[in-house]
Amino acid sequence: MLNPLITLITDFGTQDGYVGAMKGYLLQACPTVRLVDISHDIEPQNIYQAAWCLTRSAPHFPPETIHIIVVDPSVGSSRPPLLLRALNQWFVAPDNGIFTELVNRYPPETIYQLHRKTAWWQAHRSFDGLALFAPAAACLANGVTLDKLGIKTHAITELLKSRPQRVAHQLLGKIILFDRFGNALTNISAEDLASLPAGTRQVSCQEQLFPLLNHYAEGENTQLLALINSDGMLELSVYCQSAQQQCHLHTGDSVTVQY
Amino acid sequence: MLNPLITLITDFGTQDGYVGAMKGYLLQACPTVRLVDISHDIEPQNIYQAAWCLTRSAPHFPPETIHIIVVDPSVGSSRPPLLLRALNQWFVAPDNGIFTELVNRYPPETIYQLHRKTAWWQAHRSFDGLALFAPAAACLANGVTLDKLGIKTHAITELLKSRPQRVAHQLLGKIILFDRFGNALTNISAEDLASLPAGTRQVSCQEQLFPLLNHYAEGENTQLLALINSDGMLELSVYCQSAQQQCHLHTGDSVTVQY
Amino acid sequence: MLNPLITLITDFGTQDGYVGAMKGYLLQACPTVRLVDISHDIEPQNIYQAAWCLTRSAPHFPPETIHIIVVDPSVGSSRPPLLLRALNQWFVAPDNGIFTELVNRYPPETIYQLHRKTAWWQAHRSFDGLALFAPAAACLANGVTLDKLGIKTHAITELLKSRPQRVAHQLLGKIILFDRFGNALTNISAEDLASLPAGTRQVSCQEQLFPLLNHYAEGENTQLLALINSDGMLELSVYCQSAQQQCHLHTGDSVTVQY
């Protein structure tokens, strides 16, 4: 592979030097690599945020891109490290549910469980990113065959993801994540809305009404608004402000679509 | 253009994956591109900060560099997207005043208004960075001719920027922005100061005196100091501390130069 | 040098455009350079954090990598700028103690004091990163000989670093830094612990006991834990939480190892 692309998603921040160590290792092990920072600002151990960050980014990358994702509350434990192929690209990450959104949309072609008991791993045992995931990515980029890296598996952990429920004339969902602007991402999809009987829909959360609009800019009049975002998910916003702060919303809050 | 340079300035943060999506798109559309992160940490919708970030960075880049700047309170609205040539480089951004400082210093050679009603734009309508600005930059990098991308224009929005006023023996300006270290950038330029009659100058803000020094390090004795920064603008600082916090300064505070 | 690697560690943040200016300069001065961001999120003027960030990252980079580190409370003062060779790599930074951890582990082969009175420096005098360190790195990358860049020196500032003390049956150290996850880095090394007489060790801080474990994941039962991290230093943690917040720890707090 000429000038392989390796991307990085971590919750390490950059100031402690662990991301620097991974970058140095990758440039040393694969001198022609092109490194791409997707994010190092994932909230510590927020797997949902990492899962969405990955799912929004990956589909736009070229075939054969290698993505390393290291966000793991249980670092160094017995959680098996995975290598997954989907979208004609490669994904290396701990098996902790981080692939949930990705595989729902883009079914994986193959999944491998990575070997971990190398000498290198013993030397860097408190730091999986350097001990395990960067070496696996470098091996892939350098053309090492898959059977040297791990063994095929089929099991893969998925995040528990309660689906929205239909009760009487209501679809009941919830807030799963906020973005940087304080917009609230819900677990209600465009398909969920489309499957409801025709008619008006009223979206509310915390006793506040969020008019369902087509475009963010239309919120100039209503201030509060709901829309289908570019992920195809229902999102709650306040025009030019943070819905999280203005409406006092929290992760897990119920979101109701009356129909 | 061989190995074109494309830089990114956004207020997206990186954790939501929108920057990752733009990077993936650019690498896919223009495989030889070299991506350069200037900043994704612009405060949400702070056009002044983005304008200065751009104005400080751009003059140092090589000719033909393509800069994408996406910081826009009114995303998705009818605000026309611009393509501008200055400094022998290209700039792609919404027409919301973001170019104010740049064009004051480096007059633009040409300005185009980008076409926006493509199919791609319809599919990603809540996300201009991916729908509009990244494709325009990739087209430029790939040598698409300008008349395919948009139409010539001359109008360009400028930020309202009150100039400092001379009243009696005072020059009255204000604080427009703080940097990461809490230094206060004012709207008073070196030229404004040079145009005053010869003699001593006393700089004050919030009833505190900021001795005008040549060099930051000279502030070791005075603690508070004012100096002409590398932008050629008057800046208020506290030695090794945050002027914003130590002196309780705010954006918009009056700054007085007594002469 | 083909496609030279230049890395950046600063406390500038990215939003003010100073990092962008340095990147533009480097790409202009050395068109084949590969730029690598290690961190721009070093806490303002926290030399300890920068020193550890560098020490963790640098050993993994390829030979001839050029590292620029600009974190300096006394910017623009008479502090001499240094060029140092260690690990078969180059390091450019102010002489303010930033190399302390690095040179303790990887003795420098040569040290140069950089010339500073160039015309470029006069024009950008309030911004050493652009005036001094980026040009020095670009010259190095372009093969300028060392005697043009500066003069040999031997002196180098080291951070005052109190070593842990043995008193009765106690080893007394302290907390020197927190990482992004709130883990507390101490000044007690694996060697310090190994040099103690055989037997049990009890690690405590702020009247709280941190059981000494081999692996972070073992902390699931104990919650609080101490371990030797991948730097070979004693670290205090709380399982899946911030030790800094949960245990109310501060930089400088005493850490006791009872043996």
CSV table of C-alpha atoms in Angstrom, one decimal, chain A residues 28-116:
chain,number,residue,atom,x,y,z
A,28,GLN,CA,8.9,5.0,12.6
A,29,ALA,CA,7.2,1.7,11.7
A,30,CYS,CA,5.7,2.9,8.5
A,31,PRO,CA,7.8,5.8,7.1
A,32,THR,CA,5.4,6.6,4.2
A,33,VAL,CA,2.2,6.8,6.4
A,34,ARG,CA,0.0,9.8,6.2
A,35,LEU,CA,-1.4,10.5,9.7
A,36,VAL,CA,-4.8,12.1,10.1
A,37,ASP,CA,-6.1,13.4,13.4
A,38,ILE,CA,-9.8,12.8,13.7
A,39,SER,CA,-10.1,13.7,17.4
A,40,HIS,CA,-8.2,13.4,20.6
A,41,ASP,CA,-10.8,15.4,22.5
A,42,ILE,CA,-13.4,12.6,23.0
A,43,GLU,CA,-14.7,13.1,26.5
A,44,PRO,CA,-12.8,10.7,28.8
A,45,GLN,CA,-14.3,7.2,28.3
A,46,ASN,CA,-17.4,8.5,26.4
A,47,ILE,CA,-17.9,5.5,24.1
A,48,TYR,CA,-21.1,7.0,22.6
A,49,GLN,CA,-19.3,10.1,21.5
A,50,ALA,CA,-16.4,8.1,20.0
A,51,ALA,CA,-18.9,5.8,18.2
A,52,TRP,CA,-20.7,8.8,16.6
A,53,CYS,CA,-17.4,10.6,15.8
A,54,LEU,CA,-16.3,7.5,13.9
A,55,THR,CA,-19.6,6.9,12.2
A,56,ARG,CA,-19.8,10.4,10.9
A,57,SER,CA,-16.2,10.5,9.7
A,58,ALA,CA,-15.4,7.1,8.3
A,59,PRO,CA,-17.8,6.9,5.3
A,60,HIS,CA,-16.0,9.8,3.7
A,61,PHE,CA,-12.5,8.3,3.8
A,62,PRO,CA,-10.9,6.5,0.8
A,63,PRO,CA,-10.8,2.7,0.6
A,64,GLU,CA,-8.0,1.0,2.6
A,65,THR,CA,-7.9,3.8,5.2
A,66,ILE,CA,-6.9,2.4,8.6
A,67,HIS,CA,-8.7,3.9,11.6
A,68,ILE,CA,-7.4,3.5,15.2
A,69,ILE,CA,-9.9,4.2,17.9
A,70,VAL,CA,-8.8,4.1,21.5
A,71,VAL,CA,-11.4,5.1,24.0
A,72,ASP,CA,-11.8,2.5,26.7
A,73,PRO,CA,-12.9,2.7,30.3
A,74,SER,CA,-11.4,-0.7,31.0
A,75,VAL,CA,-7.9,-0.2,29.5
A,76,GLY,CA,-5.6,-3.1,30.0
A,77,SER,CA,-8.3,-5.5,31.0
A,78,SER,CA,-9.2,-8.7,29.2
A,79,ARG,CA,-11.4,-6.9,26.7
A,80,PRO,CA,-10.3,-8.3,23.4
A,81,PRO,CA,-8.8,-5.9,20.8
A,82,LEU,CA,-10.6,-6.0,17.4
A,83,LEU,CA,-9.7,-5.5,13.8
A,84,LEU,CA,-12.8,-5.0,11.6
A,85,ARG,CA,-13.3,-4.4,7.9
A,86,ALA,CA,-16.2,-2.4,6.7
A,87,LEU,CA,-16.7,0.3,4.1
A,88,ASN,CA,-13.6,-1.2,2.4
A,89,GLN,CA,-11.6,0.3,5.2
A,90,TRP,CA,-10.0,-1.1,8.4
A,91,PHE,CA,-10.9,-0.3,12.0
A,92,VAL,CA,-8.7,-1.2,15.0
A,93,ALA,CA,-10.2,-0.7,18.5
A,94,PRO,CA,-11.1,-2.4,21.8
A,95,ASP,CA,-14.3,-4.5,21.7
A,96,ASN,CA,-16.3,-2.3,24.0
A,97,GLY,CA,-19.2,-1.3,21.9
A,98,ILE,CA,-17.4,1.5,20.0
A,99,PHE,CA,-18.5,-0.1,16.7
A,100,THR,CA,-22.2,-0.2,17.5
A,101,GLU,CA,-23.3,2.7,15.2
A,102,LEU,CA,-20.9,1.9,12.5
A,103,VAL,CA,-21.9,-1.8,12.0
A,104,ASN,CA,-25.6,-1.0,12.2
A,105,ARG,CA,-25.1,1.1,9.1
A,106,TYR,CA,-22.2,-0.6,7.4
A,107,PRO,CA,-22.2,-4.3,8.0
A,108,PRO,CA,-18.6,-5.6,8.6
A,109,GLU,CA,-17.0,-7.9,6.0
A,110,THR,CA,-14.6,-9.6,8.5
A,111,ILE,CA,-13.8,-9.3,12.2
A,112,TYR,CA,-10.5,-10.4,13.8
A,113,GLN,CA,-9.5,-10.6,17.4
A,114,LEU,CA,-5.9,-9.3,17.7
A,115,HIS,CA,-3.2,-11.3,19.5
A,116,ARG,CA,-1.9,-9.4,22.5
